[in-house]
Tab-separated table of C-alpha atoms in Angstrom:
chain	number	residue	atom	x	y	z
A	1	UNK	CA	-17.942	-98.141	58.028
A	2	UNK	CA	-16.657	-101.194	56.205
A	3	UNK	CA	-20.022	-102.927	56.791
A	4	UNK	CA	-21.831	-100.113	55.078
A	5	UNK	CA	-19.696	-100.422	51.934
A	6	UNK	CA	-21.388	-103.595	50.608
A	7	UNK	CA	-24.801	-102.114	51.256
A	8	UNK	CA	-23.874	-98.886	49.569
A	9	UNK	CA	-22.358	-100.726	46.615
A	10	UNK	CA	-25.505	-102.833	46.281
A	11	UNK	CA	-27.705	-99.721	46.331
A	12	UNK	CA	-25.584	-98.054	43.670
A	13	UNK	CA	-25.691	-101.195	41.480
A	14	UNK	CA	-29.481	-101.415	41.764
A	15	UNK	CA	-29.853	-97.745	40.859
A	16	UNK	CA	-27.618	-98.119	37.820
A	17	UNK	CA	-29.504	-101.220	36.729
A	18	UNK	CA	-32.830	-99.401	36.922
A	19	UNK	CA	-31.458	-96.475	34.931
A	20	UNK	CA	-30.105	-98.805	32.230
A	21	UNK	CA	-33.484	-100.507	31.898
A	22	UNK	CA	-35.196	-97.144	31.587
A	23	UNK	CA	-32.724	-95.971	28.928
A	24	UNK	CA	-33.209	-99.231	26.970
A	25	UNK	CA	-36.990	-98.824	27.059
A	26	UNK	CA	-36.700	-95.233	25.838
A	27	UNK	CA	-34.344	-96.360	23.072
A	28	UNK	CA	-36.766	-99.048	21.917
A	29	UNK	CA	-39.606	-96.540	21.850
A	30	UNK	CA	-37.535	-94.157	19.753
A	31	UNK	CA	-36.598	-96.963	17.306
A	32	UNK	CA	-40.248	-97.951	16.957
A	33	UNK	CA	-41.207	-94.341	16.264
A	34	UNK	CA	-38.448	-94.003	13.639
A	35	UNK	CA	-39.647	-97.192	11.927
A	36	UNK	CA	-43.205	-95.848	11.749
A	37	UNK	CA	-41.991	-92.558	10.288
A	38	UNK	CA	-39.871	-94.423	7.710
A	39	UNK	CA	-42.869	-96.519	6.651
A	40	UNK	CA	-44.903	-93.350	6.228
A	41	UNK	CA	-42.170	-91.781	4.102
A	42	UNK	CA	-42.010	-94.883	1.927
A	43	UNK	CA	-45.768	-94.663	1.363
A	44	UNK	CA	-45.480	-91.016	0.343
A	45	UNK	CA	-42.654	-91.823	-2.092
A	46	UNK	CA	-44.712	-94.652	-3.633
A	47	UNK	CA	-47.658	-92.297	-4.075
A	48	UNK	CA	-45.460	-89.693	-5.762
A	49	UNK	CA	-44.022	-92.318	-8.108
A	50	UNK	CA	-47.519	-93.533	-9.006
A	51	UNK	CA	-48.620	-89.970	-9.749
A	52	UNK	CA	-45.574	-89.368	-11.941
A	53	UNK	CA	-45.830	-92.689	-13.798
A	54	UNK	CA	-49.183	-91.971	-15.463
A	55	UNK	CA	-48.159	-88.839	-17.415
A	56	UNK	CA	-44.872	-90.430	-18.370
A	57	UNK	CA	-46.626	-93.509	-19.754
A	58	UNK	CA	-49.542	-91.701	-21.332
A	59	UNK	CA	-49.438	-91.406	-25.119
A	60	UNK	CA	-49.479	-88.114	-27.020
A	61	UNK	CA	-52.844	-86.537	-27.762
A	62	UNK	CA	-54.882	-88.099	-30.594
A	63	UNK	CA	-54.595	-86.493	-34.009
A	64	UNK	CA	-55.627	-86.641	-37.618
A	65	UNK	CA	-52.073	-87.209	-38.850
A	66	UNK	CA	-48.701	-88.001	-37.395
A	67	UNK	CA	-47.502	-90.918	-35.285
A	68	UNK	CA	-48.299	-93.214	-32.421
A	69	UNK	CA	-49.002	-92.915	-28.714
A	70	UNK	CA	-49.035	-96.607	-27.984
A	71	UNK	CA	-51.628	-97.499	-30.484
A	72	UNK	CA	-51.228	-95.542	-33.583
A	73	UNK	CA	-49.163	-93.344	-31.566
A	74	UNK	CA	-45.462	-93.825	-31.943
A	75	UNK	CA	-44.837	-90.537	-33.653
A	76	UNK	CA	-43.896	-87.170	-32.353
A	77	UNK	CA	-45.965	-85.657	-35.120
A	78	UNK	CA	-49.402	-85.611	-33.534
A	79	UNK	CA	-51.706	-83.119	-35.123
A	80	UNK	CA	-55.223	-81.810	-34.699
A	81	UNK	CA	-57.476	-83.440	-32.136
A	82	UNK	CA	-60.252	-85.860	-32.946
A	83	UNK	CA	-63.204	-84.152	-34.659
A	84	UNK	CA	-65.561	-82.704	-32.112
A	85	UNK	CA	-63.375	-83.836	-29.249
A	86	UNK	CA	-61.057	-82.362	-26.688
A	87	UNK	CA	-57.331	-82.414	-27.341
A	88	UNK	CA	-56.620	-85.511	-25.237
A	89	UNK	CA	-59.304	-88.154	-25.708
A	90	UNK	CA	-57.436	-91.346	-24.980
A	91	UNK	CA	-58.552	-93.215	-21.883
A	92	UNK	CA	-55.732	-95.452	-20.692
A	93	UNK	CA	-55.180	-98.109	-18.066
A	94	UNK	CA	-51.785	-97.572	-16.471
A	95	UNK	CA	-49.878	-99.653	-13.958
A	96	UNK	CA	-47.755	-97.222	-12.000
A	97	UNK	CA	-45.084	-99.677	-10.883
A	98	UNK	CA	-43.708	-100.305	-14.392
A	99	UNK	CA	-45.263	-97.447	-16.421
A	100	UNK	CA	-47.179	-99.751	-18.758
A	101	UNK	CA	-50.091	-98.263	-20.701
A	102	UNK	CA	-52.815	-100.411	-22.283
A	103	UNK	CA	-54.524	-99.138	-25.446
A	104	UNK	CA	-56.974	-100.344	-28.050
A	105	UNK	CA	-59.652	-99.530	-30.581
A	106	UNK	CA	-62.287	-101.297	-32.620
A	107	UNK	CA	-65.170	-100.805	-35.039
A	108	UNK	CA	-68.294	-102.539	-36.258
A	109	UNK	CA	-69.680	-101.485	-39.662
A	110	UNK	CA	-72.801	-102.083	-41.727
A	111	UNK	CA	-72.971	-101.509	-45.508
A	112	UNK	CA	-76.185	-101.516	-47.531
A	113	UNK	CA	-75.815	-101.152	-51.347
A	114	UNK	CA	-78.978	-99.566	-52.727
A	115	UNK	CA	-78.692	-101.425	-56.020
A	116	UNK	CA	-78.259	-104.858	-54.442
A	117	UNK	CA	-79.900	-105.222	-51.035
A	118	UNK	CA	-78.880	-108.874	-50.949
A	119	UNK	CA	-75.257	-107.787	-50.703
A	120	UNK	CA	-75.851	-105.900	-47.428
A	121	UNK	CA	-73.208	-106.814	-44.898
A	122	UNK	CA	-72.418	-106.357	-41.213
A	123	UNK	CA	-68.835	-106.843	-40.114
A	124	UNK	CA	-66.795	-106.557	-36.959
A	125	UNK	CA	-64.203	-104.800	-39.058
A	126	UNK	CA	-61.358	-104.846	-36.588
A	127	UNK	CA	-60.419	-105.181	-32.920
A	128	UNK	CA	-57.035	-103.915	-31.774
A	129	UNK	CA	-55.143	-104.214	-28.499
A	130	UNK	CA	-51.837	-102.560	-27.744
A	131	UNK	CA	-49.494	-101.449	-25.010
A	132	UNK	CA	-46.724	-98.990	-24.346
A	133	UNK	CA	-44.123	-99.790	-21.711
A	134	UNK	CA	-41.709	-97.121	-20.506
A	135	UNK	CA	-38.351	-98.516	-19.414
A	136	UNK	CA	-37.093	-95.125	-18.274
A	137	UNK	CA	-37.775	-91.459	-18.953
A	138	UNK	CA	-36.225	-91.678	-22.430
A	139	UNK	CA	-37.063	-95.189	-23.681
A	140	UNK	CA	-40.277	-97.074	-24.344
A	141	UNK	CA	-41.584	-99.972	-26.423
A	142	UNK	CA	-44.855	-99.714	-28.376
A	143	UNK	CA	-46.836	-102.656	-29.734
A	144	UNK	CA	-50.234	-103.122	-31.364
A	145	UNK	CA	-52.025	-106.329	-32.376
A	146	UNK	CA	-55.012	-106.453	-34.709
A	147	UNK	CA	-57.750	-108.948	-35.566
A	148	UNK	CA	-60.000	-108.294	-38.560
A	149	UNK	CA	-63.462	-109.638	-39.495
A	150	UNK	CA	-64.186	-111.303	-36.135
A	151	UNK	CA	-62.880	-114.823	-36.933
A	152	UNK	CA	-59.367	-115.755	-37.997
A	153	UNK	CA	-58.603	-119.187	-39.444
A	154	UNK	CA	-57.440	-120.842	-42.646
A	155	UNK	CA	-61.032	-121.069	-43.853
A	156	UNK	CA	-62.204	-117.573	-42.834
A	157	UNK	CA	-61.720	-114.068	-44.169
A	158	UNK	CA	-60.318	-112.822	-40.863
A	159	UNK	CA	-56.721	-111.804	-40.353
A	160	UNK	CA	-54.447	-111.465	-37.331
A	161	UNK	CA	-51.498	-109.107	-37.619
A	162	UNK	CA	-48.901	-107.162	-35.686
A	163	UNK	CA	-49.659	-103.578	-36.644
A	164	UNK	CA	-46.750	-102.003	-34.780
A	165	UNK	CA	-43.789	-103.155	-32.742
A	166	UNK	CA	-41.067	-100.605	-32.105
A	167	UNK	CA	-38.768	-99.025	-29.565
A	168	UNK	CA	-38.522	-95.246	-29.166
A	169	UNK	CA	-35.660	-93.442	-27.465
A	170	UNK	CA	-35.452	-89.719	-26.817
A	171	UNK	CA	-31.929	-88.517	-27.543
A	172	UNK	CA	-32.665	-85.106	-26.050
A	173	UNK	CA	-35.730	-82.830	-25.917
A	174	UNK	CA	-37.109	-82.377	-29.420
A	175	UNK	CA	-35.173	-85.264	-30.995
A	176	UNK	CA	-35.605	-89.029	-30.822
A	177	UNK	CA	-35.060	-92.278	-32.669
A	178	UNK	CA	-37.333	-95.274	-33.214
A	179	UNK	CA	-36.618	-98.751	-34.576
A	180	UNK	CA	-38.919	-101.636	-35.479
A	181	UNK	CA	-42.202	-102.093	-37.323
A	182	UNK	CA	-43.640	-98.578	-37.634
A	183	UNK	CA	-46.456	-96.750	-39.405
A	184	UNK	CA	-45.282	-94.648	-42.347
A	185	UNK	CA	-46.149	-90.974	-41.647
A	186	UNK	CA	-47.792	-90.076	-44.980
A	187	UNK	CA	-51.258	-88.580	-45.147
A	188	UNK	CA	-53.620	-87.702	-42.310
A	189	UNK	CA	-55.041	-91.195	-41.694
A	190	UNK	CA	-52.296	-93.802	-41.741
A	191	UNK	CA	-50.883	-92.998	-38.323
A	192	UNK	CA	-54.135	-91.866	-36.787
A	193	UNK	CA	-56.832	-94.288	-37.910
A	194	UNK	CA	-58.889	-94.976	-34.783
A	195	UNK	CA	-62.620	-94.578	-35.612
A	196	UNK	CA	-63.297	-91.564	-33.325
A	197	UNK	CA	-60.567	-89.528	-35.050
A	198	UNK	CA	-61.944	-89.383	-38.612
A	199	UNK	CA	-65.240	-88.674	-40.364
A	200	UNK	CA	-67.267	-91.378	-42.070
A	201	UNK	CA	-67.853	-95.052	-41.469
A	202	UNK	CA	-65.214	-96.242	-43.930
A	203	UNK	CA	-61.701	-94.848	-44.247
A	204	UNK	CA	-61.517	-92.428	-47.147
A	205	UNK	CA	-60.778	-93.810	-50.595
A	206	UNK	CA	-57.627	-91.763	-51.281
A	207	UNK	CA	-55.902	-92.906	-48.095
A	208	UNK	CA	-56.805	-96.488	-48.874
A	209	UNK	CA	-56.279	-96.938	-52.608
A	210	UNK	CA	-53.389	-94.483	-53.171
A	211	UNK	CA	-51.740	-94.354	-49.726
A	212	UNK	CA	-52.136	-97.871	-48.292
A	213	UNK	CA	-53.842	-98.359	-44.931
A	214	UNK	CA	-52.645	-99.437	-42.503
A	215	UNK	CA	-49.183	-99.036	-44.046
A	216	UNK	CA	-46.234	-100.091	-41.938
A	217	UNK	CA	-42.590	-100.871	-42.670
A	218	UNK	CA	-39.657	-102.122	-40.656
A	219	UNK	CA	-36.702	-99.831	-40.195
A	220	UNK	CA	-35.029	-96.991	-38.361
A	221	UNK	CA	-36.251	-93.388	-38.136
A	222	UNK	CA	-35.427	-90.071	-36.529
A	223	UNK	CA	-38.232	-87.820	-35.320
A	224	UNK	CA	-38.391	-84.410	-33.716
A	225	UNK	CA	-40.197	-81.160	-33.154
A	226	UNK	CA	-39.386	-77.476	-32.883
A	227	UNK	CA	-40.723	-74.604	-30.800
A	228	UNK	CA	-42.106	-73.088	-33.988
A	229	UNK	CA	-44.702	-75.873	-34.348
A	230	UNK	CA	-42.897	-78.190	-36.794
A	231	UNK	CA	-42.921	-81.943	-36.218
A	232	UNK	CA	-40.914	-84.121	-38.592
A	233	UNK	CA	-39.621	-87.626	-39.173
A	234	UNK	CA	-37.231	-89.285	-41.605
A	235	UNK	CA	-36.386	-92.938	-41.938
A	236	UNK	CA	-34.759	-95.844	-43.737
A	237	UNK	CA	-37.158	-98.774	-44.097
A	238	UNK	CA	-38.176	-101.861	-45.997
A	239	UNK	CA	-40.288	-101.306	-49.113
A	240	UNK	CA	-42.630	-102.987	-51.575
A	241	UNK	CA	-42.044	-106.173	-53.578
A	242	UNK	CA	-43.103	-105.821	-57.222
A	243	UNK	CA	-42.617	-109.549	-57.845
A	244	UNK	CA	-45.898	-110.037	-55.918
A	245	UNK	CA	-47.879	-108.176	-58.611
A	246	UNK	CA	-50.713	-110.320	-60.002
A	247	UNK	CA	-51.738	-109.010	-63.422
A	248	UNK	CA	-54.573	-111.538	-63.667
A	249	UNK	CA	-56.542	-110.121	-60.719
A	250	UNK	CA	-58.106	-106.743	-60.088
A	251	UNK	CA	-56.310	-106.187	-56.775
A	252	UNK	CA	-53.570	-104.052	-58.306
A	253	UNK	CA	-56.178	-102.055	-60.187
A	254	UNK	CA	-57.944	-101.269	-56.899
A	255	UNK	CA	-54.917	-100.654	-54.659
A	256	UNK	CA	-51.606	-100.533	-56.564
A	257	UNK	CA	-49.369	-100.392	-53.496
A	258	UNK	CA	-51.638	-102.371	-51.187
A	259	UNK	CA	-51.275	-105.358	-53.506
A	260	UNK	CA	-47.456	-105.451	-53.152
A	261	UNK	CA	-47.137	-104.403	-49.501
A	262	UNK	CA	-44.922	-106.770	-47.468
A	263	UNK	CA	-45.978	-105.840	-43.886
A	264	UNK	CA	-42.617	-107.126	-42.598
A	265	UNK	CA	-43.750	-110.716	-43.097
A	266	UNK	CA	-40.497	-112.388	-44.224
A	267	UNK	CA	-40.038	-109.173	-46.178
A	268	UNK	CA	-37.529	-109.130	-48.995
A	269	UNK	CA	-35.100	-106.386	-48.018
A	270	UNK	CA	-32.408	-106.153	-50.683
A	271	UNK	CA	-33.589	-102.663	-51.658
A	272	UNK	CA	-34.217	-100.160	-48.863
A	273	UNK	CA	-36.645	-97.265	-49.065
A	274	UNK	CA	-36.511	-93.819	-47.485
A	275	UNK	CA	-39.152	-91.361	-46.337
A	276	UNK	CA	-39.314	-87.774	-45.109
A	277	UNK	CA	-42.468	-86.236	-43.645
A	278	UNK	CA	-43.500	-83.255	-41.589
A	279	UNK	CA	-46.380	-81.208	-40.184
A	280	UNK	CA	-46.476	-77.551	-39.195
A	281	UNK	CA	-48.908	-76.239	-36.583
A	282	UNK	CA	-47.507	-72.803	-35.878
A	283	UNK	CA	-50.959	-71.185	-36.086
A	284	UNK	CA	-53.731	-72.346	-33.710
A	285	UNK	CA	-56.248	-74.508	-35.551
A	286	UNK	CA	-54.114	-74.857	-38.693
A	287	UNK	CA	-52.172	-77.923	-39.864
A	288	UNK	CA	-50.093	-78.040	-43.055
A	289	UNK	CA	-47.943	-81.019	-43.960
A	290	UNK	CA	-46.718	-83.568	-46.455
A	291	UNK	CA	-44.312	-86.391	-47.093
A	292	UNK	CA	-42.342	-88.378	-49.678
A	293	UNK	CA	-41.542	-92.097	-49.826
A	294	UNK	CA	-39.242	-93.659	-52.439
A	295	UNK	CA	-37.362	-96.895	-53.093
A	296	UNK	CA	-36.649	-99.672	-55.570
A	297	UNK	CA	-39.261	-102.419	-55.924
A	298	UNK	CA	-37.254	-105.301	-57.388
A	299	UNK	CA	-35.610	-106.350	-54.113
A	300	UNK	CA	-32.631	-107.817	-55.978
A	301	UNK	CA	-34.689	-110.506	-57.683
A	302	UNK	CA	-34.093	-111.672	-61.226
A	303	UNK	CA	-37.281	-110.704	-63.043
A	304	UNK	CA	-38.341	-108.097	-65.571
A	305	UNK	CA	-39.277	-105.551	-62.897
A	306	UNK	CA	-36.028	-105.662	-60.941
A	307	UNK	CA	-35.139	-102.015	-61.732
A	308	UNK	CA	-38.577	-100.534	-61.046
A	309	UNK	CA	-38.745	-97.671	-58.550
A	310	UNK	CA	-41.566	-96.046	-56.593
A	311	UNK	CA	-41.945	-92.351	-55.825
A	312	UNK	CA	-44.982	-91.468	-53.696
A	313	UNK	CA	-45.694	-88.002	-52.377
A	314	UNK	CA	-48.572	-86.211	-50.658
A	315	UNK	CA	-49.547	-82.804	-49.275
A	316	UNK	CA	-52.369	-82.075	-46.854
A	317	UNK	CA	-53.937	-79.289	-44.843
A	318	UNK	CA	-56.512	-78.983	-42.090
A	319	UNK	CA	-58.088	-75.848	-40.645
A	320	UNK	CA	-60.390	-75.843	-37.619
A	321	UNK	CA	-61.857	-72.359	-37.088
A	322	UNK	CA	-64.434	-72.467	-34.315
A	323	UNK	CA	-67.046	-75.174	-34.961
A	324	UNK	CA	-65.821	-75.863	-38.503
A	325	UNK	CA	-63.336	-78.515	-39.631
A	326	UNK	CA	-61.986	-78.158	-43.182
A	327	UNK	CA	-59.384	-80.456	-44.731
A	328	UNK	CA	-57.835	-81.389	-48.071
A	329	UNK	CA	-55.256	-83.894	-49.306
A	330	UNK	CA	-53.586	-84.763	-52.591
A	331	UNK	CA	-51.376	-87.824	-53.183
A	332	UNK	CA	-49.583	-88.997	-56.318
A	333	UNK	CA	-47.485	-92.084	-57.021
A	334	UNK	CA	-45.216	-93.077	-59.901
A	335	UNK	CA	-43.651	-96.466	-60.667
A	336	UNK	CA	-40.830	-96.183	-63.196
A	337	UNK	CA	-39.020	-98.957	-65.046
A	338	UNK	CA	-42.087	-101.114	-65.756
A	339	UNK	CA	-41.876	-101.358	-69.566
A	340	UNK	CA	-40.209	-104.781	-69.688
A	341	UNK	CA	-42.412	-106.171	-66.919
A	342	UNK	CA	-45.643	-105.064	-68.574
A	343	UNK	CA	-44.625	-106.788	-71.810
A	344	UNK	CA	-44.829	-110.045	-69.875
A	345	UNK	CA	-48.372	-109.074	-68.853
A	346	UNK	CA	-49.709	-108.483	-72.362
A	347	UNK	CA	-53.317	-109.616	-72.548
A	348	UNK	CA	-53.783	-109.490	-68.774
A	349	UNK	CA	-56.326	-107.064	-67.241
A	350	UNK	CA	-54.003	-105.414	-64.704
A	351	UNK	CA	-50.491	-104.411	-65.809
A	352	UNK	CA	-48.444	-102.174	-63.494
A	353	UNK	CA	-49.481	-98.507	-63.762
A	354	UNK	CA	-46.905	-95.819	-64.338
A	355	UNK	CA	-48.831	-93.246	-62.317
A	356	UNK	CA	-51.760	-93.135	-59.894
A	357	UNK	CA	-53.193	-90.286	-57.867
A	358	UNK	CA	-56.060	-89.096	-55.709
A	359	UNK	CA	-57.310	-86.168	-53.686
A	360	UNK	CA	-60.207	-85.035	-51.539
A	361	UNK	CA	-61.734	-81.992	-49.914
A	362	UNK	CA	-63.844	-82.297	-46.796
A	363	UNK	CA	-65.878	-79.993	-44.616
A	364	UNK	CA	-67.552	-80.642	-41.257
A	365	UNK	CA	-69.574	-78.523	-38.856
A	366	UNK	CA	-69.875	-79.193	-35.143
A	367	UNK	CA	-73.597	-78.542	-35.060
A	368	UNK	CA	-74.146	-79.499	-31.411
A	369	UNK	CA	-72.022	-80.090	-28.333
A	370	UNK	CA	-72.940	-80.804	-24.723
A	371	UNK	CA	-69.948	-81.463	-22.513
A	372	UNK	CA	-67.958	-84.301	-24.096
A	373	UNK	CA	-70.793	-85.290	-26.445
A	374	UNK	CA	-70.870	-83.777	-29.940
A	375	UNK	CA	-72.643	-84.104	-33.283
A	376	UNK	CA	-71.067	-83.055	-36.583
A	377	UNK	CA	-72.385	-83.495	-40.138
A	378	UNK	CA	-69.778	-83.575	-42.923
A	379	UNK	CA	-69.417	-83.673	-46.705
A	380	UNK	CA	-66.444	-85.141	-48.589
A	381	UNK	CA	-65.646	-85.213	-52.309
A	382	UNK	CA	-62.876	-87.519	-53.608
A	383	UNK	CA	-61.153	-87.993	-56.966
A	384	UNK	CA	-59.135	-91.207	-57.416
A	385	UNK	CA	-57.368	-92.822	-60.350
A	386	UNK	CA	-55.388	-95.989	-59.583
A	387	UNK	CA	-54.057	-96.400	-63.140
A	388	UNK	CA	-53.834	-92.947	-64.709
A	389	UNK	CA	-51.421	-94.159	-67.387
A	390	UNK	CA	-48.991	-96.949	-68.290
A	391	UNK	CA	-45.414	-96.950	-69.550
A	392	UNK	CA	-45.255	-96.926	-73.393
A	393	UNK	CA	-45.276	-100.352	-75.070
A	394	UNK	CA	-45.527	-101.328	-78.759
A	395	UNK	CA	-48.820	-100.208	-80.364
A	396	UNK	CA	-51.681	-102.587	-79.780
A	397	UNK	CA	-50.117	-104.215	-76.709
A	398	UNK	CA	-50.913	-101.617	-74.077
A	399	UNK	CA	-53.809	-101.318	-71.638
A	400	UNK	CA	-56.259	-98.433	-71.471
A	401	UNK	CA	-55.874	-96.074	-68.494
A	402	UNK	CA	-58.467	-96.315	-65.759
A	403	UNK	CA	-61.270	-93.809	-65.464
A	404	UNK	CA	-61.120	-91.328	-62.605
A	405	UNK	CA	-63.525	-92.223	-59.810
A	406	UNK	CA	-65.471	-89.374	-58.199
A	407	UNK	CA	-67.135	-90.208	-54.896
A	408	UNK	CA	-69.351	-88.051	-52.688
A	409	UNK	CA	-69.857	-88.914	-49.008
A	410	UNK	CA	-72.492	-87.151	-46.891
A	411	UNK	CA	-72.840	-88.172	-43.281
A	412	UNK	CA	-72.465	-87.366	-39.606
A	413	UNK	CA	-70.447	-88.400	-36.560
A	414	UNK	CA	-72.044	-88.509	-33.116
A	415	UNK	CA	-69.585	-88.768	-30.237
A	416	UNK	CA	-71.021	-90.018	-26.948
A	417	UNK	CA	-67.689	-88.826	-25.609
A	418	UNK	CA	-64.351	-88.241	-27.326
A	419	UNK	CA	-63.536	-91.972	-27.282
A	420	UNK	CA	-66.845	-93.516	-28.483
A	421	UNK	CA	-68.504	-92.588	-31.786
A	422	UNK	CA	-71.521	-93.601	-33.849
A	423	UNK	CA	-71.488	-92.838	-37.579
A	424	UNK	CA	-73.808	-92.821	-40.571
A	425	UNK	CA	-73.242	-91.751	-44.164
A	426	UNK	CA	-74.420	-92.047	-47.738
A	427	UNK	CA	-71.809	-92.686	-50.430
A	428	UNK	CA	-72.517	-91.945	-54.070
A	429	UNK	CA	-70.387	-92.419	-57.193
A	430	UNK	CA	-72.284	-90.768	-60.062
A	431	UNK	CA	-70.367	-92.602	-62.826
A	432	UNK	CA	-69.601	-95.779	-60.891
A	433	UNK	CA	-70.984	-98.575	-58.764
A	434	UNK	CA	-70.660	-97.084	-55.281
A	435	UNK	CA	-74.143	-96.170	-54.032
A	436	UNK	CA	-74.787	-97.253	-50.461
A	437	UNK	CA	-75.729	-96.520	-46.868
A	438	UNK	CA	-73.067	-97.045	-44.186
A	439	UNK	CA	-73.569	-97.318	-40.440
A	440	UNK	CA	-70.824	-97.736	-37.893
A	441	UNK	CA	-69.724	-97.706	-34.282
A	442	UNK	CA	-66.179	-97.293	-32.996
A	443	UNK	CA	-64.191	-96.742	-29.823
A	444	UNK	CA	-60.658	-96.136	-28.627
A	445	UNK	CA	-58.877	-96.115	-25.273
């Protein structure tokens, strides 16, 4: 019996050893299977995050007026869709890992004056690249960079500029704040100026000469929307610098505010400006809105115009019943406190106007549509006066008010798709010099 004990013990030890090896092999197999399942789960989570990142990073739908979706798109006040296009026409490139959206637009125009064929001109008017990066569900940065006239140098007419650079943060649904260089939400063009979103080769005269384009200021703004269809924004920003007024040139006579716009380039900021703007879209196809911008223009400088103040207001409406697209806008500006300054400009061709105004009515008809492609003729009539009157000065020292310009534009937009458009129009100013053919091509993404 004692001899059998070592043999029995050895047999038991060998059996236990074999069982342990089998259990270890099974355990390794289970671990390998768990690792494979974990890798699969990680892949599914990555796919879900990628799918969620695109809508979070995508900008709001394009519109005729309101604010920006990573290009001209910082605002919560998006309005009607691009003429002849679906509601969301922006094609974006998005990287899902960091929710970054790339955007851009550009246009190439040709102008042929009938009275002076030698002055015909082709121009790569502008090329713009931008991005929107979402840091989290509530916060994003928006930037846009623009090059004009193809070549930028000290000896060329081109210009390079930062058109927007701002941070937006959603405080809670329906209310947010933005800070930085932002587009001012007045009119239907300033915040939504990509070529496929408006009619005509050139931007309309009213929203160029009366409301500057592209008008941006640095500051802080609140924005929001309601369930009833109201989008609004209000802000405290930089303003204009009247000390830049050049009474010897015709620039102020053509664009009163454009000539003293600072664009946040070492902007004098002693005097802040404020704005309030809103759009209501409570009825399908209808947009009604307006805005006011006001502020002192002297910027604390010691010159005769130090107490001058600007008040600029506008109202607009757009109605899109079926294939028709009808719109109207009126804007009026007033610069007070210019009497002493204009006395220093006696004898010069362009003193500072006391009031300036403009308006237009426009109608378009979507004559043909096939899928995303569309063709729409339009007619626009504009009235503009950039120097309607001047502040009173001693008799014989004042300047005569400017004549009101009346411009007709007849043309058509042809969209290959909602993001690419070809344009042609005829512009005629019965009592003025504008009489030309315009051709253009534009895109956005």
